[in-house]
Short mmCIF file of C-alpha atoms and ligand atoms in Angstrom, two decimals:
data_model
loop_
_atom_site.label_atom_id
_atom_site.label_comp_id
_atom_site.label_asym_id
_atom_site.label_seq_id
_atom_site.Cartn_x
_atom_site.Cartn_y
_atom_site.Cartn_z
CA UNK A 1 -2.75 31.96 -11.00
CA UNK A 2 0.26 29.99 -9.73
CA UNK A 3 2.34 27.56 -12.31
CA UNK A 4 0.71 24.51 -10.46
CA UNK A 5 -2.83 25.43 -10.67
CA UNK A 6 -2.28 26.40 -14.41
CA UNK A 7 -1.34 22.85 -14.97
CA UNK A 8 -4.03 21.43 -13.14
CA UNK A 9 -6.61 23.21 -15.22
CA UNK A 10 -4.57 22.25 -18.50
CA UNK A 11 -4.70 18.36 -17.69
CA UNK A 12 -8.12 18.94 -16.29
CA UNK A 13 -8.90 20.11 -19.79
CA UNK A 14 -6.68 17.65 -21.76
CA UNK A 15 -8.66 14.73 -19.33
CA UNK A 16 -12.39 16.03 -20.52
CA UNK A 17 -10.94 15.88 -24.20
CA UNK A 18 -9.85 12.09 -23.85
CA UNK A 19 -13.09 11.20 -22.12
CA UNK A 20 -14.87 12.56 -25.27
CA UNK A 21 -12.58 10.49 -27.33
CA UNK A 22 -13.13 7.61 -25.71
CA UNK A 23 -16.98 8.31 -25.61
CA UNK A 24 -16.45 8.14 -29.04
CA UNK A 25 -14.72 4.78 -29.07
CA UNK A 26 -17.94 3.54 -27.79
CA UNK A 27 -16.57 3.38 -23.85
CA UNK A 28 -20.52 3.77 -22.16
CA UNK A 29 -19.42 3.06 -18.56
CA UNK A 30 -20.16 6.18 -16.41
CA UNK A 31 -18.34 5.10 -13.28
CA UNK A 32 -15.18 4.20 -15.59
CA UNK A 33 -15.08 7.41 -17.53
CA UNK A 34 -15.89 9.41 -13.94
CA UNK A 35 -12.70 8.00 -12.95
CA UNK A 36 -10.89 8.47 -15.79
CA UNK A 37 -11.81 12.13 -16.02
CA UNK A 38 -10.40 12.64 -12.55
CA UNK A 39 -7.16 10.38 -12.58
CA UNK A 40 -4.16 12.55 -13.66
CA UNK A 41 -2.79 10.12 -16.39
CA UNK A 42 0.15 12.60 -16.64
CA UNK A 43 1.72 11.79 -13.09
CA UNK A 44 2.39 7.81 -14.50
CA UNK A 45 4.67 8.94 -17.15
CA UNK A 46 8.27 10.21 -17.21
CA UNK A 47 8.03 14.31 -17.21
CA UNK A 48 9.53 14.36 -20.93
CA UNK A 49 6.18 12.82 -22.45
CA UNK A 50 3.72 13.98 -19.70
CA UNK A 51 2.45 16.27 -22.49
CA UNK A 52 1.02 13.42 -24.67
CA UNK A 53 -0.18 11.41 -21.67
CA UNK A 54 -3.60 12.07 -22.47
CA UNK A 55 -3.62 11.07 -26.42
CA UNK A 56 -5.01 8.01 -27.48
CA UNK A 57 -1.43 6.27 -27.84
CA UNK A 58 0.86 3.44 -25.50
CA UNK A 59 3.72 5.46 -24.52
CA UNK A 60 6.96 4.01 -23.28
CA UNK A 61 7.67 3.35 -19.19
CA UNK A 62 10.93 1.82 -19.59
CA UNK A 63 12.22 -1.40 -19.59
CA UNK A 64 10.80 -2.09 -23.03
CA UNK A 65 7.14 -1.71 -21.84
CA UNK A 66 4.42 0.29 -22.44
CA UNK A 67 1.62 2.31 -20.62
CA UNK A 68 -1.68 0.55 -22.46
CA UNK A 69 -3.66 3.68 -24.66
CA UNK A 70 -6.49 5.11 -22.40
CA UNK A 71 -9.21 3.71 -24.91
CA UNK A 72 -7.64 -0.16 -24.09
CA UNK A 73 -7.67 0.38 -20.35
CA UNK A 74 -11.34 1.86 -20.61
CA UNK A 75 -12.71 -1.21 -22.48
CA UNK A 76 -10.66 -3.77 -20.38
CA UNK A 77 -12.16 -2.16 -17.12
CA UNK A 78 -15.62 -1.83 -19.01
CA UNK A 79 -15.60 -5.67 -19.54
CA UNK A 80 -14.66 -6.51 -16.23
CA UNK A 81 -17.27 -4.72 -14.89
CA UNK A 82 -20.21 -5.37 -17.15
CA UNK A 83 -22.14 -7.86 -15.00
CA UNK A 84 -21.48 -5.63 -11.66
CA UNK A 85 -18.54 -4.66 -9.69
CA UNK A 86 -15.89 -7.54 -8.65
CA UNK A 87 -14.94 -6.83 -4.78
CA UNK A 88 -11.59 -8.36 -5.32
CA UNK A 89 -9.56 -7.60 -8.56
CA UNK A 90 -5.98 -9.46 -9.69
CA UNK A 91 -4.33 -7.59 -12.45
CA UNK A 92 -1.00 -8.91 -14.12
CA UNK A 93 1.17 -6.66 -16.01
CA UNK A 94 1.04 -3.67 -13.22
CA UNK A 95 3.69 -1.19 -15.77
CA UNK A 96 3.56 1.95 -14.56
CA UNK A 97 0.25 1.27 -12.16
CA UNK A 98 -2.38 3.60 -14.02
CA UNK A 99 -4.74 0.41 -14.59
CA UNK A 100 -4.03 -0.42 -11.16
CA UNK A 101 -5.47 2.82 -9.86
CA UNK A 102 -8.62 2.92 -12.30
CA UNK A 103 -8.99 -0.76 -10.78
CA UNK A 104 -8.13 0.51 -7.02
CA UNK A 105 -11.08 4.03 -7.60
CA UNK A 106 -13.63 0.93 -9.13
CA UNK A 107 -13.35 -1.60 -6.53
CA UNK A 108 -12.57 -2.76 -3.14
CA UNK A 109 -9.38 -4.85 -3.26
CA UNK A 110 -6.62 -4.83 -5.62
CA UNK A 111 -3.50 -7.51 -6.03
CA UNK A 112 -1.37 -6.51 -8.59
CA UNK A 113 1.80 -8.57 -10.38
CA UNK A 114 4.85 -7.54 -11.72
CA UNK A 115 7.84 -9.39 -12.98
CA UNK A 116 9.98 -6.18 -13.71
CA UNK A 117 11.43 -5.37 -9.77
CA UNK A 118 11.92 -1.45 -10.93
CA UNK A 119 8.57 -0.82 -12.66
CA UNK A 120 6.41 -2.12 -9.67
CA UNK A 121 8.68 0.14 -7.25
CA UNK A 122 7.58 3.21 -9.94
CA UNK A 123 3.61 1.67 -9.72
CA UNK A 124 4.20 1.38 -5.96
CA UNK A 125 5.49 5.23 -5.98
CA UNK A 126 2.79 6.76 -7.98
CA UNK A 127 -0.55 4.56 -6.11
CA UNK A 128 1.34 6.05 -2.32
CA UNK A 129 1.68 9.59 -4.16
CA UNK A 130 -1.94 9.29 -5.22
CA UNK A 131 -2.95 7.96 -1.77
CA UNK A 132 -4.75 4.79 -3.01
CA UNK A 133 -4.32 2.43 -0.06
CA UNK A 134 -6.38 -0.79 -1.51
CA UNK A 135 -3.51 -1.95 -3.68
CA UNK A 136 -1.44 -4.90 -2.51
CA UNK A 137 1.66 -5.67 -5.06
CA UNK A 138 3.94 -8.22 -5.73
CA UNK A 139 6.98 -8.75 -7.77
CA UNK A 140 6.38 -12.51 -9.48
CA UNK A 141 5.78 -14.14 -12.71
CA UNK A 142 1.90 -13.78 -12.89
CA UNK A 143 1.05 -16.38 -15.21
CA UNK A 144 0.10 -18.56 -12.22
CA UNK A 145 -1.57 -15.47 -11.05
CA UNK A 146 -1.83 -15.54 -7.33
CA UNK A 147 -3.42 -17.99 -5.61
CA UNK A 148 -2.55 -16.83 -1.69
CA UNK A 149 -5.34 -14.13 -2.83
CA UNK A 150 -7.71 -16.19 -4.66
CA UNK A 151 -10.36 -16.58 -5.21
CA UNK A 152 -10.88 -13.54 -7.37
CA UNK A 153 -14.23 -11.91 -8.60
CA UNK A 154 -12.08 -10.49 -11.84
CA UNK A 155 -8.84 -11.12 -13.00
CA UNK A 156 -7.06 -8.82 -16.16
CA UNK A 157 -4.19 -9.41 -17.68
CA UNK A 158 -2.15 -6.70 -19.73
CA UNK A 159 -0.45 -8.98 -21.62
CA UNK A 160 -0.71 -11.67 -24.16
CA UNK A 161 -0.15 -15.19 -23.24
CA UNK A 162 -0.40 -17.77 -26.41
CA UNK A 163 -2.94 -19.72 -24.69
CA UNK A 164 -5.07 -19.68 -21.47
CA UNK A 165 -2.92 -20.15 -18.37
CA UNK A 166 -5.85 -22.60 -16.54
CA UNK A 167 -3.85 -21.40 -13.37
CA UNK A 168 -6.07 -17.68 -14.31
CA UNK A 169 -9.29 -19.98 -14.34
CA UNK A 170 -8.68 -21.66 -11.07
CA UNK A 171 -8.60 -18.28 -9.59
CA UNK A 172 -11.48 -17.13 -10.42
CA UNK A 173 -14.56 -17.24 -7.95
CA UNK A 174 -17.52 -18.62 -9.84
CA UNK A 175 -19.38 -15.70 -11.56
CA UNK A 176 -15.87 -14.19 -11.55
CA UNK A 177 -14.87 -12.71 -15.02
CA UNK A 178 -11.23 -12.77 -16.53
CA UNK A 179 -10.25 -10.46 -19.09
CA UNK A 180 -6.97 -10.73 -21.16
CA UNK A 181 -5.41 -10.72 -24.46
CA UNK A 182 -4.74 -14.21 -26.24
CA UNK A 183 -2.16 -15.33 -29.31
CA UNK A 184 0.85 -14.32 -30.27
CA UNK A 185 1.21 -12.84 -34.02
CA UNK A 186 -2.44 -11.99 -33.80
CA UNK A 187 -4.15 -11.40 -30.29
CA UNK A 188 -7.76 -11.38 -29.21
CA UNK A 189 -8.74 -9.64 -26.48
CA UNK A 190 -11.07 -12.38 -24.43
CA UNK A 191 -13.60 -12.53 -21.60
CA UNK A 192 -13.88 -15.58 -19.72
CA UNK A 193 -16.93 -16.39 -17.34
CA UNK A 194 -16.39 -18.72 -14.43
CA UNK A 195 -19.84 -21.10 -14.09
CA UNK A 196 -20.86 -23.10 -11.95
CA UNK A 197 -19.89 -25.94 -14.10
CA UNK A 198 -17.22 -24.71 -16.41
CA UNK A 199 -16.84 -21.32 -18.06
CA UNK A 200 -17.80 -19.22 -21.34
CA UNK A 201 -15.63 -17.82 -23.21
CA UNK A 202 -16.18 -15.12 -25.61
CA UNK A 203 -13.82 -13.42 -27.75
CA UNK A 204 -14.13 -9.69 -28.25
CA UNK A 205 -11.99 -7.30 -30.56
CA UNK A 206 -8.54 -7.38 -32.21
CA UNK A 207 -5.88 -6.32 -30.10
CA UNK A 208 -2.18 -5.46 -29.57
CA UNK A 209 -0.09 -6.64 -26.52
CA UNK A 210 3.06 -7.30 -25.08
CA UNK A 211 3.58 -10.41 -24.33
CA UNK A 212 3.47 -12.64 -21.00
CA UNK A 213 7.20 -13.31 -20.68
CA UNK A 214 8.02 -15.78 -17.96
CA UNK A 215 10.18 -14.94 -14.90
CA UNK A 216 10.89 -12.35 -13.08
CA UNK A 217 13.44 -9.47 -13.44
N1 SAH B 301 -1.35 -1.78 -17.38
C1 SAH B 301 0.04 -1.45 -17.62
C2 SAH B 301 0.47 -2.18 -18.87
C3 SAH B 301 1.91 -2.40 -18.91
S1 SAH B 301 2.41 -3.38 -20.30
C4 SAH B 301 0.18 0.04 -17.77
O1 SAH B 301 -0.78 0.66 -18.19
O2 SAH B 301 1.24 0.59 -17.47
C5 SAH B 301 2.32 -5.02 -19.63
C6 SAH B 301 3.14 -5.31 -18.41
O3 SAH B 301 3.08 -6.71 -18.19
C7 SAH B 301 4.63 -4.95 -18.50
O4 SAH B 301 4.97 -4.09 -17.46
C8 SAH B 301 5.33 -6.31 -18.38
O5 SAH B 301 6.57 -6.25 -17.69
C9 SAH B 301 4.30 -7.11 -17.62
N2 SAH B 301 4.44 -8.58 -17.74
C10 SAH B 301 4.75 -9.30 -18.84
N3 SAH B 301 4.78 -10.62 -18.55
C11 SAH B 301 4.49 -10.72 -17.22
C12 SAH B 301 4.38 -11.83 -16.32
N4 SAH B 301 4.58 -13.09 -16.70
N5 SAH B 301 4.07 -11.56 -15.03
C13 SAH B 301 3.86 -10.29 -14.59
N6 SAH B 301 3.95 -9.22 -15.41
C14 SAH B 301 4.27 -9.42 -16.70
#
């Protein structure tokens, strides 16, 4: 067996571990752990940590960011798809672009935002690496999301704004569902139903972010 194919069947391995895990971490959603058992995790990380991509931990992607723990990017997707599949998906805070492909396996049309020029670029490396060819990114301050793509049937954010940027809202198609962190010292992680005449808003679990900085760099 050639060195490549070894580490294929080691990830492959190290993948059906962390889907048990997250099994575990009550994560029901077939079609999210299918993809997650097939996604190589390890090819978003710098080589040096590639070893612990698949433990339940944020690990550092430069720049003072993090890659979100597999269990947080299973529940975020999990919630976004709970009353069916969005067709078109915003996400803001694309890091190193491994929620962007999970997004990009689970639905039609992806727009992801950025404000850190060199991390998209990485993102943009490893979704054309991976072949994924639904993604369209941009490098902006997303807490006016993007509203040349709007409107959106889901919208997640990866980081924590202190309160609900209503540009998010107004982006959202009605039925549309937005999922993102909220507060500062202590964040909730919330999901937010467009209606016909307003929205719900329910607030989920404890969680820990970093947070929506404004501008770009
Ligand atoms: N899903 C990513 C999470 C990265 S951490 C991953 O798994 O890799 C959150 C990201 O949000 C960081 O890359 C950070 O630079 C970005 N971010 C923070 N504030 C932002 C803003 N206002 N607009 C766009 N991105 C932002």
């Amino acid at each position: 067996m050639d060195a490549a194919a070894g580490i294929g069947m080691t990830s492959d391995r190290s993948r059906r571990r962390m889907v048990d895990m997250l099994r575990h971490a009550c994560v029901a959603d077939e079609r999210v752990l299918a993809v997650m058992q097939e996604l190589p995790r390890h090819a978003f990380v710098e080589e040096g940590i590639a070893s612990r991509a698949y433990e339940d931990t944020p690990l550092p992607i430069g720049h003072g960011q993090t890659i979100s723990s597999p269990t947080i990017v299973a529940r975020m997707t999990q919630l976004l798809l709970e009353k069916g599949v969005p067709g078109r998906v915003l996400e803001i805070g694309t890091g190193c672009g491994y929620q962007t492909a999970v997004l990009a396996r689970l639905v039609k049309e992806v727009y992801t935002i950025e404000r850190i020029a060199p991390l998209l670029d990485k993102a943009r490396r490893h979704l054309r690496d991976l072949r994924f060819y639904n993604v369209r990114f941009k490098h902006r301050d997303g807490s006016g999301g993007y509203a040349e793509g709007a409107p959106y049937d889901g919208i997640l954010c990866a980081a924590s704004a202190p309160s609900l940027p209503v540009e998010l809202l107004s982006q959202l198609a009605p039925g549309g569902r937005l999922v993102l962190p909220l507060g500062t010292d202590e964040q909730w992680l919330h999901v937010i139903e467009r209606t016909a005449d307003g929205h719900l808003d329910e607030r989920r679990e404890a969680v820990r972010f970093v947070p929506l900085v404004p501008g770009v760099a």
